[in-house]
Structures are given as C-alpha cells and as structure tokens.
PDB file of C-alpha atoms and ligand atoms in Angstrom:
ATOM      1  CA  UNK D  84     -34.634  78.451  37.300  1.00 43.00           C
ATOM      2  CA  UNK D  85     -31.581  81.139  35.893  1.00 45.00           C
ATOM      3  CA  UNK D  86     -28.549  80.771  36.892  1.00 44.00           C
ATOM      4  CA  UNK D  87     -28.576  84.230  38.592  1.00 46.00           C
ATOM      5  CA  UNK D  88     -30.877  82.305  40.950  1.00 47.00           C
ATOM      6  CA  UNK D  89     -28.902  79.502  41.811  1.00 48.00           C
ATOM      7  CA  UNK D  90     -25.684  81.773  42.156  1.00 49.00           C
ATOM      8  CA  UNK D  91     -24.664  81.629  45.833  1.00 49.00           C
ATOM      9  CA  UNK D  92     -24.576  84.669  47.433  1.00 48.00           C
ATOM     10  CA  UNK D  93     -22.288  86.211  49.935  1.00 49.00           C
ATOM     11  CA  UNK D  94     -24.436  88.965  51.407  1.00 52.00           C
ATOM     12  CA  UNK D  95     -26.136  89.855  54.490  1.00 49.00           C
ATOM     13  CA  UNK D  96     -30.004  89.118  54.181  1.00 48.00           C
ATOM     14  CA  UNK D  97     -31.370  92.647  54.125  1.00 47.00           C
ATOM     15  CA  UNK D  98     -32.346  92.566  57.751  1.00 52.00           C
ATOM     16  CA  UNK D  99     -28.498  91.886  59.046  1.00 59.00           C
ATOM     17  CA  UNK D 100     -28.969  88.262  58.992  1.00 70.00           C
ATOM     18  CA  UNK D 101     -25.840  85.946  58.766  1.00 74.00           C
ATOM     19  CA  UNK D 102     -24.085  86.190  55.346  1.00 80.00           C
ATOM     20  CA  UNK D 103     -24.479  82.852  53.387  1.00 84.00           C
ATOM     21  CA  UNK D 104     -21.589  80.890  51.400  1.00 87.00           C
ATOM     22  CA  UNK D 105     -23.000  78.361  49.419  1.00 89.00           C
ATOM     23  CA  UNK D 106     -25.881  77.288  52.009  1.00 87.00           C
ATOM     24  CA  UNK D 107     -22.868  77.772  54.731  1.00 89.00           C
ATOM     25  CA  UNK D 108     -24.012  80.288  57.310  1.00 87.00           C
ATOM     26  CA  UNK D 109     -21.756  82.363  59.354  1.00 85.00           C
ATOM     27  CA  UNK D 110     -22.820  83.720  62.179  1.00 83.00           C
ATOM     28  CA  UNK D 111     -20.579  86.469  64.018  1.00 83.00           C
ATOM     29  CA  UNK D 112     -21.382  85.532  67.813  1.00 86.00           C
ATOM     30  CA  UNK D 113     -19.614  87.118  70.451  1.00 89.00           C
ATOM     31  CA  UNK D 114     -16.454  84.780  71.989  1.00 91.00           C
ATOM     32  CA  UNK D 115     -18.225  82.951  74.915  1.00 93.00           C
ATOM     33  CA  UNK D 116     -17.757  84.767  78.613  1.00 95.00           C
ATOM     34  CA  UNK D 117     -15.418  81.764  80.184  1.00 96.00           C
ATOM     35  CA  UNK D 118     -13.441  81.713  76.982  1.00 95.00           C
ATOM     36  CA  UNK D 119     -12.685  85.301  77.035  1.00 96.00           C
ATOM     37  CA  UNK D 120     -11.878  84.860  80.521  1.00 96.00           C
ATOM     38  CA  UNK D 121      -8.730  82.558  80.156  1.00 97.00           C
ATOM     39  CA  UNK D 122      -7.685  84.313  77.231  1.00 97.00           C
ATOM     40  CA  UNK D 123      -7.339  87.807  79.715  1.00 97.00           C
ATOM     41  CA  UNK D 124      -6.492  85.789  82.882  1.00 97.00           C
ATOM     42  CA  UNK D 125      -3.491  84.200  80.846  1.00 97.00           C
ATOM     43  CA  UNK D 126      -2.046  87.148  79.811  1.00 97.00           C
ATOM     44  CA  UNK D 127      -2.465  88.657  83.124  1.00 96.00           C
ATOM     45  CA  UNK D 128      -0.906  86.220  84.726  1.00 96.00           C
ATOM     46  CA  UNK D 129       1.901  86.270  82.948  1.00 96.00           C
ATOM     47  CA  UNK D 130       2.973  89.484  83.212  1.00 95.00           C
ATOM     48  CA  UNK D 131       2.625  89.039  87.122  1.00 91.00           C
ATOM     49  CA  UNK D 132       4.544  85.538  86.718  1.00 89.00           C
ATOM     50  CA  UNK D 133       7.225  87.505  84.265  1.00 89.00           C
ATOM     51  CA  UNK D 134       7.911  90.050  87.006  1.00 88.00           C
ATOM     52  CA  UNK D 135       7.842  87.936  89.985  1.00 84.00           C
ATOM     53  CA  UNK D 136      10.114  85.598  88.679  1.00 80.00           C
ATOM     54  CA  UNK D 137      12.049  87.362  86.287  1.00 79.00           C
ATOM     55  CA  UNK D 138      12.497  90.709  87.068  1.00 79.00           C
ATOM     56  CA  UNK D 139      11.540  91.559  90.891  1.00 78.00           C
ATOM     57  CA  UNK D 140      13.764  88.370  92.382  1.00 68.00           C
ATOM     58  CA  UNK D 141      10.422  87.757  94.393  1.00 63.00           C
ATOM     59  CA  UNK D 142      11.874  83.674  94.375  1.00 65.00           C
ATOM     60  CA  UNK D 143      15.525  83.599  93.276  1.00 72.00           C
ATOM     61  CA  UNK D 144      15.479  80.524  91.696  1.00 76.00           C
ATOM     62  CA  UNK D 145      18.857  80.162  91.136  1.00 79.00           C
ATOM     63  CA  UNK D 146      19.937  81.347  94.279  1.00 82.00           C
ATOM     64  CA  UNK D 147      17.405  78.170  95.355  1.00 84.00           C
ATOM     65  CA  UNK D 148      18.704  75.926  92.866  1.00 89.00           C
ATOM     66  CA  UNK D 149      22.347  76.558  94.251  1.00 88.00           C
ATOM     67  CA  UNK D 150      21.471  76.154  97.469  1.00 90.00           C
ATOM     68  CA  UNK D 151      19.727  72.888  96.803  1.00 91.00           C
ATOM     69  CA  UNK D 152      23.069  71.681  94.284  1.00 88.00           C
ATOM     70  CA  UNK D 153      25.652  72.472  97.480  1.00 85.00           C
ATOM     71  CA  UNK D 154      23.076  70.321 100.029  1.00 89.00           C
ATOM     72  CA  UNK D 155      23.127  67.779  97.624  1.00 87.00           C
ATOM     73  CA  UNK D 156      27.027  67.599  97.114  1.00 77.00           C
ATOM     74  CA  UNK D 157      27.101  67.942 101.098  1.00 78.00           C
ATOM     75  CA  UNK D 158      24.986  64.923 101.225  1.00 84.00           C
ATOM     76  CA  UNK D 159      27.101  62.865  98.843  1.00 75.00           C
ATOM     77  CA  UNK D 160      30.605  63.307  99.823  1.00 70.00           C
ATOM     78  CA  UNK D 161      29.327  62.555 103.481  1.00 73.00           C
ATOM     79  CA  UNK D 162      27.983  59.249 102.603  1.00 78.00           C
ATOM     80  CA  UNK D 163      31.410  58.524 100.292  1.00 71.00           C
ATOM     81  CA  UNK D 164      33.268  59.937 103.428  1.00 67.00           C
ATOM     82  CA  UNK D 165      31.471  57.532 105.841  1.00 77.00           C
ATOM     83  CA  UNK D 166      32.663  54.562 103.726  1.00 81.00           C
ATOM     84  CA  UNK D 167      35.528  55.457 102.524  1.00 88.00           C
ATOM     85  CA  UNK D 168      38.607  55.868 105.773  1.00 91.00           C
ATOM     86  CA  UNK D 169      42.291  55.984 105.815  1.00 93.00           C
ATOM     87  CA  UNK D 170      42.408  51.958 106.740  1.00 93.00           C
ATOM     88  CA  UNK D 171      39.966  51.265 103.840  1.00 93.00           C
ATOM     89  CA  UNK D 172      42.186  52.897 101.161  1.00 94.00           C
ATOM     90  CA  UNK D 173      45.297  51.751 102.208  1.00 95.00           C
ATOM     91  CA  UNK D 174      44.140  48.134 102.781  1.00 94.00           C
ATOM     92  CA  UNK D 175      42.880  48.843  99.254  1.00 92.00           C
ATOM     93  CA  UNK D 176      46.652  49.126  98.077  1.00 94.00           C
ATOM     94  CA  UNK D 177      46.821  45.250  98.478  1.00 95.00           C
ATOM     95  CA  UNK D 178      44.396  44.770  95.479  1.00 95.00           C
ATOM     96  CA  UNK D 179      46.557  44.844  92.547  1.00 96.00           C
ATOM     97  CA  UNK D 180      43.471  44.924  90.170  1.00 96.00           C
ATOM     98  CA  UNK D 181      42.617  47.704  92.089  1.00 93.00           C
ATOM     99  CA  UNK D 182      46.058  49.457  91.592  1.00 97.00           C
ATOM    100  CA  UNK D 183      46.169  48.834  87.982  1.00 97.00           C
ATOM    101  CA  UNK D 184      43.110  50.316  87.081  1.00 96.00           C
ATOM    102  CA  UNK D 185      44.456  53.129  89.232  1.00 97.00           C
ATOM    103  CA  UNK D 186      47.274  53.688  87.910  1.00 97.00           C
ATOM    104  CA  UNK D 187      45.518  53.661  84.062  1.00 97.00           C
ATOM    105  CA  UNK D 188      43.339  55.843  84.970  1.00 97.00           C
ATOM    106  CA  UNK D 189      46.053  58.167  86.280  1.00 98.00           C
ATOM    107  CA  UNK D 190      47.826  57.794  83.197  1.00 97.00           C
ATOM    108  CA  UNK D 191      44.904  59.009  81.209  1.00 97.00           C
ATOM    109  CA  UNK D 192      43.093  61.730  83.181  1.00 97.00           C
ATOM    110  CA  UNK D 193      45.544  63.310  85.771  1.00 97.00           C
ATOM    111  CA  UNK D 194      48.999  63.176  83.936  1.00 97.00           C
ATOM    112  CA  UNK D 195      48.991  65.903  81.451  1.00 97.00           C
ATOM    113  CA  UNK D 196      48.221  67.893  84.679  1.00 97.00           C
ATOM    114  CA  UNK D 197      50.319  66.262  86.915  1.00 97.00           C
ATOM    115  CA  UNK D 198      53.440  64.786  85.046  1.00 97.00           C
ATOM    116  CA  UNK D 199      53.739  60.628  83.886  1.00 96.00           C
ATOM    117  CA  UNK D 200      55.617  60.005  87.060  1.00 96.00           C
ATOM    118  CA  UNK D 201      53.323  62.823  89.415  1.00 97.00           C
ATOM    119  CA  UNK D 202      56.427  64.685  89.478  1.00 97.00           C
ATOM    120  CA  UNK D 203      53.764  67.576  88.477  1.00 96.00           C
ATOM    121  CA  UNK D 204      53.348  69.784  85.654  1.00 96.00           C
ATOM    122  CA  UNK D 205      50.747  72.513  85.935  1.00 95.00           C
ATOM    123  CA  UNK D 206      49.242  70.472  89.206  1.00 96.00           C
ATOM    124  CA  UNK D 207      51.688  69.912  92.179  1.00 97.00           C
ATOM    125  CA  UNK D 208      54.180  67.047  92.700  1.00 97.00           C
ATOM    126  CA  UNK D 209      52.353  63.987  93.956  1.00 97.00           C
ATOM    127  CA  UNK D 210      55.249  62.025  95.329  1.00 97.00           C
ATOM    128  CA  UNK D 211      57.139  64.668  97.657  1.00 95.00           C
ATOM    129  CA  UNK D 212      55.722  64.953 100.887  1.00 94.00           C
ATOM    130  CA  UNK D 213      54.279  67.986 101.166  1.00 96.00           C
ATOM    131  CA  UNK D 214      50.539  68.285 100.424  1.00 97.00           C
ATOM    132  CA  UNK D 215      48.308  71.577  99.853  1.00 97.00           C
ATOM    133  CA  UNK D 216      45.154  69.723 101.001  1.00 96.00           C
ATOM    134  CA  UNK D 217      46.057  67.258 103.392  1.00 96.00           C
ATOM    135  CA  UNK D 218      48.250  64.348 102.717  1.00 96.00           C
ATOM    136  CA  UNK D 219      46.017  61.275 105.053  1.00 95.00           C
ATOM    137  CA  UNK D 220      44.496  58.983 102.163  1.00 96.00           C
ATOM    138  CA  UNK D 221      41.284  60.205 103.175  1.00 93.00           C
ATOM    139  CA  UNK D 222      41.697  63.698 102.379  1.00 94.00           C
ATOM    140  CA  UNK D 223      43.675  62.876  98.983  1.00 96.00           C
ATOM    141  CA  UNK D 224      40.193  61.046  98.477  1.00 95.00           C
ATOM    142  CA  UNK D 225      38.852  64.021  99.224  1.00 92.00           C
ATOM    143  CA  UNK D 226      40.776  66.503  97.364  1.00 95.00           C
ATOM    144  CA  UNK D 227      39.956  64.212  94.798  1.00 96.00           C
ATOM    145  CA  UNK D 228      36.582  63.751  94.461  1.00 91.00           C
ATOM    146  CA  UNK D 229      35.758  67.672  95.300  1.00 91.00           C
ATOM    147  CA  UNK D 230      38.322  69.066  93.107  1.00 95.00           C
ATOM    148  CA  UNK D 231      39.755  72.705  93.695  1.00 96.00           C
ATOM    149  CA  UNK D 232      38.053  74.324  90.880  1.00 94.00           C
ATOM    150  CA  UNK D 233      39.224  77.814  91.716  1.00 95.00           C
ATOM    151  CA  UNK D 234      43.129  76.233  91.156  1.00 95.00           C
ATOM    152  CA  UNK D 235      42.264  74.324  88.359  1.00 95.00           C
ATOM    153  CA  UNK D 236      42.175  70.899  89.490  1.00 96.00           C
ATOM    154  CA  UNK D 237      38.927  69.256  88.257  1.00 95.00           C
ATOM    155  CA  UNK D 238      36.534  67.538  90.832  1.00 94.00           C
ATOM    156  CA  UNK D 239      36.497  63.680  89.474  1.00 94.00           C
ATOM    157  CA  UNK D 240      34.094  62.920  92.136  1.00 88.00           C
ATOM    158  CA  UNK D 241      31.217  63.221  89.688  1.00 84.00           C
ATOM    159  CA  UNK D 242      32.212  62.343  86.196  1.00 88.00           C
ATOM    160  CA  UNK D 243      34.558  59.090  87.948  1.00 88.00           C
ATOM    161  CA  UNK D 244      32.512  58.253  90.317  1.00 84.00           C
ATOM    162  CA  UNK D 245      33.508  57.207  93.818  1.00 86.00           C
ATOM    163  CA  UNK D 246      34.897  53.691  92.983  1.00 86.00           C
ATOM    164  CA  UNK D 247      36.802  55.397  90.398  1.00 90.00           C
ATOM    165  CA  UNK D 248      38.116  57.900  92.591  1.00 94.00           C
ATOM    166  CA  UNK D 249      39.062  55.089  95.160  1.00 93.00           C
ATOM    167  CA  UNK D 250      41.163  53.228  92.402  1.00 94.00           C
ATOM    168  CA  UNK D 251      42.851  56.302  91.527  1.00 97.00           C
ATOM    169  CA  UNK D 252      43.682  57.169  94.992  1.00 97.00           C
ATOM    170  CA  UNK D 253      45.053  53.617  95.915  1.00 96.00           C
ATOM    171  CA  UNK D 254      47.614  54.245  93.075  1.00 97.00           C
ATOM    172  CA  UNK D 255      48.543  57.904  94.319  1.00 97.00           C
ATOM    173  CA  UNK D 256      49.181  56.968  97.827  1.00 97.00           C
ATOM    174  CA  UNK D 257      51.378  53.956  95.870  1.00 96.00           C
ATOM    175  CA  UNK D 258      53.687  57.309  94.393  1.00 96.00           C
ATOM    176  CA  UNK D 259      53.284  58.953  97.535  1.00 96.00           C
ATOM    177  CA  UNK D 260      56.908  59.733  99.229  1.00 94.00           C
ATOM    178  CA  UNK D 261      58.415  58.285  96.045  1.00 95.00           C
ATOM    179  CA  UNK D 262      60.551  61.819  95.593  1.00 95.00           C
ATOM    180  CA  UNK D 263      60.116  62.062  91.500  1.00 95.00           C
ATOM    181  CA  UNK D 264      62.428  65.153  90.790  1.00 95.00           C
ATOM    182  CA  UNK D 265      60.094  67.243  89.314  1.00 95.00           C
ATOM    183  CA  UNK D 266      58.407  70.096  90.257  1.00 95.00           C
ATOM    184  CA  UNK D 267      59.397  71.810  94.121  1.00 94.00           C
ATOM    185  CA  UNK D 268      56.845  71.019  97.052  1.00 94.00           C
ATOM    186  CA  UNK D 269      54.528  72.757  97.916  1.00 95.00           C
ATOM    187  CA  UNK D 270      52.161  72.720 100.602  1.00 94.00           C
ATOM    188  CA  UNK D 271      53.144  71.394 104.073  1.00 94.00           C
ATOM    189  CA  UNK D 272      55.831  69.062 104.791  1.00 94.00           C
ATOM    190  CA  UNK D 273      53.441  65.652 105.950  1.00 90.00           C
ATOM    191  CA  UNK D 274      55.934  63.081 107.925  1.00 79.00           C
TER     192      UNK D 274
HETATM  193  C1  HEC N 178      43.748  70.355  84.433  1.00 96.62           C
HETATM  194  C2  HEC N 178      44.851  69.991  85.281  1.00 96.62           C
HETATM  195  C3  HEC N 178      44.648  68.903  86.298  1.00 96.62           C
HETATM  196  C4  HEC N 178      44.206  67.617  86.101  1.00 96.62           C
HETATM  197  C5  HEC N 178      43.770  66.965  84.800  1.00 96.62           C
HETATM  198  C6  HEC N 178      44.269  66.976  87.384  1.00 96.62           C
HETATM  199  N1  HEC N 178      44.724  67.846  88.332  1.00 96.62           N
HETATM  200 FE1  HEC N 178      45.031  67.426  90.282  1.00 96.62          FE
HETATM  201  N2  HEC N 178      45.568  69.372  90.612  1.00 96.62           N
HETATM  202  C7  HEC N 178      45.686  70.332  89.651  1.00 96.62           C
HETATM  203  C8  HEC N 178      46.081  71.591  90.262  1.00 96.62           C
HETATM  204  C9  HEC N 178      46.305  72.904  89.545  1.00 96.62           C
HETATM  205  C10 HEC N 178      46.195  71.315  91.650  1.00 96.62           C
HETATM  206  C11 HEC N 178      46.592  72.308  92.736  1.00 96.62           C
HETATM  207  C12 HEC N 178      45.375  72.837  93.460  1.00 96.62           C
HETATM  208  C13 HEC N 178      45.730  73.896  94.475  1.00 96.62           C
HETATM  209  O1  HEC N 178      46.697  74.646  94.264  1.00 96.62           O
HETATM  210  O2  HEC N 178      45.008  73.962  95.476  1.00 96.62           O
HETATM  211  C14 HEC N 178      45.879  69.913  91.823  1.00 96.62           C
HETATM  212  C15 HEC N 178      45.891  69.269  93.042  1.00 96.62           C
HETATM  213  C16 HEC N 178      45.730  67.913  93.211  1.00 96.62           C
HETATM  214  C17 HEC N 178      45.834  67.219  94.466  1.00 96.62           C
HETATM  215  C18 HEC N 178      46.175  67.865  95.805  1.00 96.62           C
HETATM  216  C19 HEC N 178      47.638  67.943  96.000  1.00 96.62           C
HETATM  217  C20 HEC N 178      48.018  68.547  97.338  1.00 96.62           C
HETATM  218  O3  HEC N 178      49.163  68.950  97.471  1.00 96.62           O
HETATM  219  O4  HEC N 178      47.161  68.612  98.243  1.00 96.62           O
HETATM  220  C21 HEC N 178      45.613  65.895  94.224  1.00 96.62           C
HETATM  221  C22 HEC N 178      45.657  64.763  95.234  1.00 96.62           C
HETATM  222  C23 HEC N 178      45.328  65.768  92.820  1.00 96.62           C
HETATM  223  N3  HEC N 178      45.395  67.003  92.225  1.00 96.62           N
HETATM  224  C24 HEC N 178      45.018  64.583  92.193  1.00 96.62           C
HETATM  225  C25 HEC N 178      44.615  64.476  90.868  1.00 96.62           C
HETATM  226  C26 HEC N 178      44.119  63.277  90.258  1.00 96.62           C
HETATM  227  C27 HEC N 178      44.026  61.932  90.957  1.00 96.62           C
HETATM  228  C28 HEC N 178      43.797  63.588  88.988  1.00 96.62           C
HETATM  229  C29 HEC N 178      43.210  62.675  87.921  1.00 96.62           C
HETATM  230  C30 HEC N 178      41.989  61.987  88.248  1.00 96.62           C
HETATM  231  C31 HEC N 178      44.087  64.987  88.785  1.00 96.62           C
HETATM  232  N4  HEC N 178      44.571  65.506  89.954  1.00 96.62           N
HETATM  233  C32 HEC N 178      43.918  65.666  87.595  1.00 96.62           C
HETATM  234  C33 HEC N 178      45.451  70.183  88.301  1.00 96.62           C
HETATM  235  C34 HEC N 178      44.964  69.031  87.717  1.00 96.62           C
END
C-alpha cells in the first residue's frame, strides 16, 4: 500500500458525497425545521418585545413600578401610624434608655442639619414652637419617617427604621419648647 493511498483526503467523492477528514464524514444537512423555527421566532419576538416595552410605552413599567413603590410606602406608614399615637410617644419619654439612644442618634444623623442643641442650621429650629409640618408627636413621627425630600430633609423612615424613628422622636419632643437661640421660627406658632 503507498502512502498516496493511505493519505486522507479532504474531497468530495466524485458524485457530491460528504467530504472525508481522516475517516470523519461531514455531512452538510439542512438546520432541522423546529430549530430554525426558534432561531426566527426569537428574533421576532424581540423586536416586538423591544418596541412594546421600550419604545411604544405599550406597559410603562416604570410608571407601574412607581405606582406600586407609593402603595407600598402608603401601606407602611399606615401600619407605623396605627401603632404609633401621640400618648404612645410621649409615654415613651419616660424610658430613659429610650431617650438616650434618641438623643445619640440625634447627635449623629440630624445635627449637622439641625444644630447640636436643634437650634437649626440648614434644617429649622427644633425647640421653638413653631413647626412647618405639624408640631403633635405624631406628626413629628411623621415628618420624620417620610422626610421632605423636595426641602432637603431626608426620610429616616426607611434606612432607621420605625423603632429608630420612635427613639429619635422621644428625644425631639424632650427639646421641644426648650427656646435654643438659634435659628428664627418658622412655620406656625403650636401652643
Ligand atoms: C441634610 C439635612 C438634614 C438632616 C440630616 C436632617 N434634617 Fe430634618 N429637616 C431638614 C430640612 C431642610 C427641614 C425643613 C423641611 C421643610 O422646609 O419643609 C427639616 C425638617 C425637619 C422636621 C420638621 C420641622 C417642622 O418645623 O415641621 C423635623 C421634625 C426634622 N427635620 C427632624 C429631623 C431628624 C429627627 C433628623 C435626624 C434623624 C433630621 N431631621 C435630619 C434637613 C435635615
């Protein structure tokens, strides 16, 4: 047997049979039907999925996932609100635990904003006796835990948590009608 024999060879058998590599056959077979039909479908789809979503607004999802972010915060501050009353926060000035923790967590998070004494600073004077939003302990709690974003006062509600918040509160309403000198009232005059 010659070499030249044993040689693989890459060609087509003369009658268009599969080219042979070394006893490997390849066959060119068409892609099967079903195969072809996911490949197309896919793409098809996702044009219709890229203009539907993206493009024609046909489900604003953000619009949806707004919608569903507001219901939730609704939800919350209504259960915090149902547990949470004017008697239950100022009982809650009894526990001196309670204050302290308050009044450390005032000293860390709202006084840059709101002075070392809340005599205010960028935010409003916490011991005078006007208030912007409401001066009952509830709606301190309130102001609080929402925040007034567009003024620049942070919601704590959801990186403090209501406890948290509580504490806090129970050491405001401690300042409250203290009269720091600091910056002028503002708001309405609370008696
Ligand atoms: C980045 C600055 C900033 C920080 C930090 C901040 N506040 Fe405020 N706060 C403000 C501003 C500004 C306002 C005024 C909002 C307005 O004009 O409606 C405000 C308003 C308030 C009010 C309402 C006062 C009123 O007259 O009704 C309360 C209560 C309050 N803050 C408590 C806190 C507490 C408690 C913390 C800490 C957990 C805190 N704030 C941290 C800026 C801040």
């Amino acid at each position: 047997m010659s070499a030249e024999e044993t040689r693989p060879s890459a060609q087509s058998g003369a009658h268009g049979e599969a080219p042979d590599y070394d006893g490997i056959v390849e066959h060119d077979n068409h892609l099967p039907r079903w195969w072809l039909m996911t490949l197309f479908g896919a793409i098809i789809f996702s044009v219709g999925y890229w203009l539907y979503y993206h493009k024609l607004e046909g489900r604003p999802q953000r619009a949806e996932l707004e919608a569903d972010e507001k219901a939730l915060v609704e939800a919350r501050d209504k259960a915090i609100a149902s547990r949470v009353n004017d008697e239950s926060l100022l009982a809650a000035r009894a526990d001196a635990a309670a204050m302290g923790r308050g009044q450390d967590l005032y000293k860390t998070t709202c006084a840059a904003c709101h002075g070392e004494k809340g005599e205010g600073k960028i935010g409003p004077n916490l011991t005078d006796a006007s208030w912007i939003h409401g001066g009952k302990p509830s709606q301190i709690f309130m102001t609080v835990t929402r925040g007034v974003p567009e003024k620049g006062m942070v919601a704590w509600g959801p990186s403090l948590g209501a406890a948290k918040v509580q504490d806090v509160v129970v050491y405001l309403l401690s300042i409250k009608n203290t009269q720091v000198v600091g910056k002028a009232p503002e708001g309405t005059p609370e008696p």
